[in-house]
PDB file of C-alpha atoms in Angstrom:
ATOM      1  CA  MET A   1     207.389 178.107  53.452  1.00 42.00           C
ATOM      2  CA  ALA A   2     204.478 177.312  55.703  1.00 47.00           C
ATOM      3  CA  ASN A   3     201.279 175.810  54.363  1.00 46.00           C
ATOM      4  CA  ALA A   4     198.507 178.428  54.250  1.00 47.00           C
ATOM      5  CA  ASN A   5     195.903 175.826  55.140  1.00 48.00           C
ATOM      6  CA  PHE A   6     197.928 174.410  58.191  1.00 44.00           C
ATOM      7  CA  VAL A   7     195.826 174.537  61.360  1.00 46.00           C
ATOM      8  CA  HIS A   8     197.777 175.314  64.487  1.00 44.00           C
ATOM      9  CA  LEU A   9     195.622 174.358  67.638  1.00 45.00           C
ATOM     10  CA  ARG A  10     197.627 176.266  70.179  1.00 46.00           C
ATOM     11  CA  VAL A  11     196.209 179.867  69.424  1.00 44.00           C
ATOM     12  CA  HIS A  12     192.696 178.764  68.113  1.00 57.00           C
ATOM     13  CA  THR A  13     191.136 177.691  71.329  1.00 66.00           C
ATOM     14  CA  ALA A  14     190.598 179.410  74.615  1.00 69.00           C
ATOM     15  CA  TYR A  15     189.255 177.901  77.866  1.00 72.00           C
ATOM     16  CA  SER A  16     187.264 179.768  80.438  1.00 70.00           C
ATOM     17  CA  LEU A  17     185.440 178.472  83.478  1.00 70.00           C
ATOM     18  CA  SER A  18     181.633 178.095  82.832  1.00 70.00           C
ATOM     19  CA  GLU A  19     180.671 179.181  86.376  1.00 63.00           C
ATOM     20  CA  GLY A  20     179.579 182.970  86.082  1.00 65.00           C
ATOM     21  CA  ALA A  21     180.580 182.946  82.368  1.00 66.00           C
ATOM     22  CA  ILE A  22     179.662 185.760  80.175  1.00 79.00           C
ATOM     23  CA  PRO A  23     178.123 184.657  76.780  1.00 84.00           C
ATOM     24  CA  ILE A  24     180.820 183.304  74.549  1.00 83.00           C
ATOM     25  CA  SER A  25     180.075 186.039  71.905  1.00 86.00           C
ATOM     26  CA  GLU A  26     180.883 188.808  74.476  1.00 86.00           C
ATOM     27  CA  LEU A  27     184.024 186.865  75.656  1.00 84.00           C
ATOM     28  CA  LEU A  28     185.228 186.568  71.956  1.00 86.00           C
ATOM     29  CA  GLU A  29     184.562 190.428  71.526  1.00 89.00           C
ATOM     30  CA  LEU A  30     186.525 191.151  74.603  1.00 87.00           C
ATOM     31  CA  CYS A  31     189.504 189.152  73.273  1.00 87.00           C
ATOM     32  CA  ARG A  32     189.316 191.023  69.876  1.00 89.00           C
ATOM     33  CA  LYS A  33     189.451 194.243  71.695  1.00 90.00           C
ATOM     34  CA  ASN A  34     192.122 193.539  74.318  1.00 89.00           C
ATOM     35  CA  VAL A  35     194.437 190.972  72.775  1.00 87.00           C
ATOM     36  CA  GLN A  36     197.203 192.944  70.991  1.00 88.00           C
ATOM     37  CA  GLU A  37     198.686 190.205  68.989  1.00 87.00           C
ATOM     38  CA  ARG A  38     196.093 189.263  66.274  1.00 85.00           C
ATOM     39  CA  ALA A  39     197.322 185.695  66.122  1.00 83.00           C
ATOM     40  CA  ALA A  40     196.544 185.039  69.628  1.00 84.00           C
ATOM     41  CA  ILE A  41     192.991 185.975  69.420  1.00 85.00           C
ATOM     42  CA  PRO A  42     191.180 182.584  69.922  1.00 85.00           C
ATOM     43  CA  VAL A  43     188.853 181.327  67.090  1.00 82.00           C
ATOM     44  CA  GLU A  44     186.809 179.226  69.642  1.00 81.00           C
ATOM     45  CA  ILE A  45     186.129 179.436  73.263  1.00 82.00           C
ATOM     46  CA  HIS A  46     185.414 176.434  75.322  1.00 81.00           C
ATOM     47  CA  LEU A  47     183.756 176.561  78.492  1.00 81.00           C
ATOM     48  CA  VAL A  48     184.854 174.046  81.266  1.00 82.00           C
ATOM     49  CA  ASP A  49     183.932 173.468  84.766  1.00 84.00           C
ATOM     50  CA  ARG A  50     187.473 173.533  86.027  1.00 85.00           C
ATOM     51  CA  ILE A  51     190.860 174.198  84.335  1.00 87.00           C
ATOM     52  CA  PRO A  52     193.215 171.102  84.711  1.00 90.00           C
ATOM     53  CA  MET A  53     196.157 171.933  86.904  1.00 92.00           C
ATOM     54  CA  THR A  54     199.583 170.296  87.262  1.00 94.00           C
ATOM     55  CA  ALA A  55     200.853 169.023  90.660  1.00 96.00           C
ATOM     56  CA  VAL A  56     202.660 172.411  91.206  1.00 96.00           C
ATOM     57  CA  GLY A  57     199.546 174.482  90.580  1.00 93.00           C
ATOM     58  CA  LYS A  58     200.120 175.616  87.043  1.00 94.00           C
ATOM     59  CA  ILE A  59     197.698 175.231  84.138  1.00 91.00           C
ATOM     60  CA  ASN A  60     198.121 171.760  82.615  1.00 92.00           C
ATOM     61  CA  LYS A  61     198.453 172.851  78.976  1.00 88.00           C
ATOM     62  CA  PRO A  62     199.197 169.339  77.638  1.00 87.00           C
ATOM     63  CA  ALA A  63     195.781 168.177  79.067  1.00 88.00           C
ATOM     64  CA  LEU A  64     194.109 171.194  77.321  1.00 88.00           C
ATOM     65  CA  ARG A  65     195.877 170.200  74.038  1.00 87.00           C
ATOM     66  CA  VAL A  66     194.627 166.716  74.153  1.00 89.00           C
ATOM     67  CA  ASP A  67     191.151 167.931  74.919  1.00 89.00           C
ATOM     68  CA  THR A  68     191.273 170.186  72.003  1.00 88.00           C
ATOM     69  CA  MET A  69     192.601 167.581  69.663  1.00 90.00           C
ATOM     70  CA  ARG A  70     190.001 165.076  70.861  1.00 92.00           C
ATOM     71  CA  ARG A  71     187.244 167.631  70.187  1.00 90.00           C
ATOM     72  CA  VAL A  72     188.557 168.989  66.887  1.00 90.00           C
ATOM     73  CA  ALA A  73     189.151 165.236  65.650  1.00 94.00           C
ATOM     74  CA  THR A  74     185.570 164.267  66.777  1.00 94.00           C
ATOM     75  CA  GLU A  75     184.116 167.158  64.978  1.00 92.00           C
ATOM     76  CA  VAL A  76     185.870 166.697  61.750  1.00 94.00           C
ATOM     77  CA  ALA A  77     185.412 162.818  61.679  1.00 94.00           C
ATOM     78  CA  MET A  78     181.701 163.109  62.141  1.00 94.00           C
ATOM     79  CA  ARG A  79     181.372 165.717  59.503  1.00 93.00           C
ATOM     80  CA  VAL A  80     183.241 163.228  57.115  1.00 93.00           C
ATOM     81  CA  ILE A  81     181.578 159.938  58.139  1.00 91.00           C
ATOM     82  CA  CYS A  82     178.009 161.337  58.732  1.00 89.00           C
ATOM     83  CA  ASP A  83     175.922 158.237  59.308  1.00 83.00           C
ATOM     84  CA  ASN A  84     178.399 155.896  57.440  1.00 83.00           C
ATOM     85  CA  ALA A  85     180.139 154.477  60.603  1.00 87.00           C
ATOM     86  CA  SER A  86     180.522 154.892  64.406  1.00 89.00           C
ATOM     87  CA  CYS A  87     183.617 156.617  65.573  1.00 92.00           C
ATOM     88  CA  GLU A  88     185.682 156.465  68.903  1.00 94.00           C
ATOM     89  CA  VAL A  89     188.401 158.997  69.257  1.00 95.00           C
ATOM     90  CA  ALA A  90     191.616 158.481  71.345  1.00 94.00           C
ATOM     91  CA  THR A  91     194.925 160.427  71.611  1.00 93.00           C
ATOM     92  CA  ASP A  92     198.405 159.403  72.051  1.00 91.00           C
ATOM     93  CA  GLU A  93     201.266 161.879  72.902  1.00 86.00           C
ATOM     94  CA  THR A  94     204.110 159.410  73.554  1.00 88.00           C
ATOM     95  CA  GLY A  95     205.776 159.990  70.273  1.00 85.00           C
ATOM     96  CA  PRO A  96     207.566 163.063  68.786  1.00 85.00           C
ATOM     97  CA  ARG A  97     204.187 164.327  67.301  1.00 84.00           C
ATOM     98  CA  PRO A  98     200.796 163.875  68.975  1.00 87.00           C
ATOM     99  CA  ARG A  99     198.515 161.391  67.296  1.00 92.00           C
ATOM    100  CA  VAL A 100     194.523 161.212  67.132  1.00 94.00           C
ATOM    101  CA  ILE A 101     193.399 157.424  66.656  1.00 95.00           C
ATOM    102  CA  LEU A 102     190.084 157.071  65.024  1.00 95.00           C
ATOM    103  CA  ARG A 103     188.480 153.686  65.748  1.00 94.00           C
ATOM    104  CA  LEU A 104     185.599 153.396  63.119  1.00 92.00           C
ATOM    105  CA  SER A 105     183.019 150.548  63.279  1.00 90.00           C
ATOM    106  CA  GLY A 106     179.865 149.656  61.665  1.00 87.00           C
ATOM    107  CA  CYS A 107     180.994 151.155  58.293  1.00 83.00           C
ATOM    108  CA  ARG A 108     178.217 151.237  55.791  1.00 84.00           C
ATOM    109  CA  VAL A 109     180.551 152.308  52.906  1.00 84.00           C
ATOM    110  CA  GLU A 110     183.684 150.956  51.388  1.00 87.00           C
ATOM    111  CA  THR A 111     186.478 151.471  54.062  1.00 88.00           C
ATOM    112  CA  GLN A 112     189.163 152.585  51.540  1.00 90.00           C
ATOM    113  CA  ALA A 113     187.020 155.333  50.276  1.00 90.00           C
ATOM    114  CA  LEU A 114     186.036 156.498  53.838  1.00 90.00           C
ATOM    115  CA  GLU A 115     189.746 156.469  54.806  1.00 92.00           C
ATOM    116  CA  ALA A 116     190.690 158.383  51.880  1.00 94.00           C
ATOM    117  CA  ARG A 117     188.024 161.164  52.750  1.00 94.00           C
ATOM    118  CA  LEU A 118     189.258 161.346  56.313  1.00 94.00           C
ATOM    119  CA  LYS A 119     192.828 161.510  55.325  1.00 94.00           C
ATOM    120  CA  ASP A 120     191.824 164.531  53.102  1.00 95.00           C
ATOM    121  CA  ALA A 121     189.966 166.179  55.991  1.00 95.00           C
ATOM    122  CA  PHE A 122     192.739 165.820  58.406  1.00 94.00           C
ATOM    123  CA  ARG A 123     195.692 166.650  56.070  1.00 91.00           C
ATOM    124  CA  THR A 124     196.158 170.035  57.411  1.00 90.00           C
ATOM    125  CA  TYR A 125     196.198 169.573  61.086  1.00 89.00           C
ATOM    126  CA  GLU A 126     199.397 169.444  63.070  1.00 86.00           C
ATOM    127  CA  PHE A 127     198.737 166.092  64.735  1.00 89.00           C
ATOM    128  CA  LEU A 128     199.012 162.697  63.071  1.00 90.00           C
ATOM    129  CA  THR A 129     195.830 160.745  62.468  1.00 93.00           C
ATOM    130  CA  VAL A 130     195.680 157.004  62.667  1.00 94.00           C
ATOM    131  CA  TYR A 131     192.541 155.184  61.301  1.00 93.00           C
ATOM    132  CA  GLU A 132     191.651 151.780  62.805  1.00 93.00           C
ATOM    133  CA  PHE A 133     188.813 149.891  61.213  1.00 91.00           C
ATOM    134  CA  GLN A 134     187.250 147.272  63.387  1.00 84.00           C
ATOM    135  CA  PRO A 135     187.751 143.690  61.800  1.00 66.00           C
ATOM    136  CA  ASP A 136     184.107 142.900  61.649  1.00 58.00           C
ATOM    137  CA  ASP A 137     183.610 145.975  59.431  1.00 38.00           C
ATOM    138  CA  ALA A 138     184.771 144.486  56.156  1.00 45.00           C
ATOM    139  CA  SER A 139     184.180 146.693  53.291  1.00 43.00           C
ATOM    140  CA  VAL A 140     180.392 147.024  52.479  1.00 42.00           C
ATOM    141  CA  ALA A 141     179.917 148.173  48.765  1.00 36.00           C
ATOM    142  CA  SER A 142     176.850 150.094  48.143  1.00 33.00           C
TER     143      SER A 142
END
């Protein structure tokens, strides 16, 4: 049985060109009215200057997926770490499941506690999350 808290990125984000864009709230309302399948209605709309394309002129969905993973991971990580560390987000899609790598530095809290909070925050996402603490950031108890 599927986990009710599972977050599936494919139907939660829509991309639109920013040039000549209508307000996001109007675009979401337009989607709610015209998209027939409820699960396909985006939760978020992200405006971009250009849609990434493949060499044959199709929309590059993997590039959009990587962008969404990076944005979601950054948002979630920053909400968890607040001002307790600096975070760089990278992605890796070479394995069977996509991975997000969080490289944390300047930790001002105990790293095991921070990692536990991050694991809890990312437990429902479809991508794997790897946490890398910089070596000079030995645990700092406060």
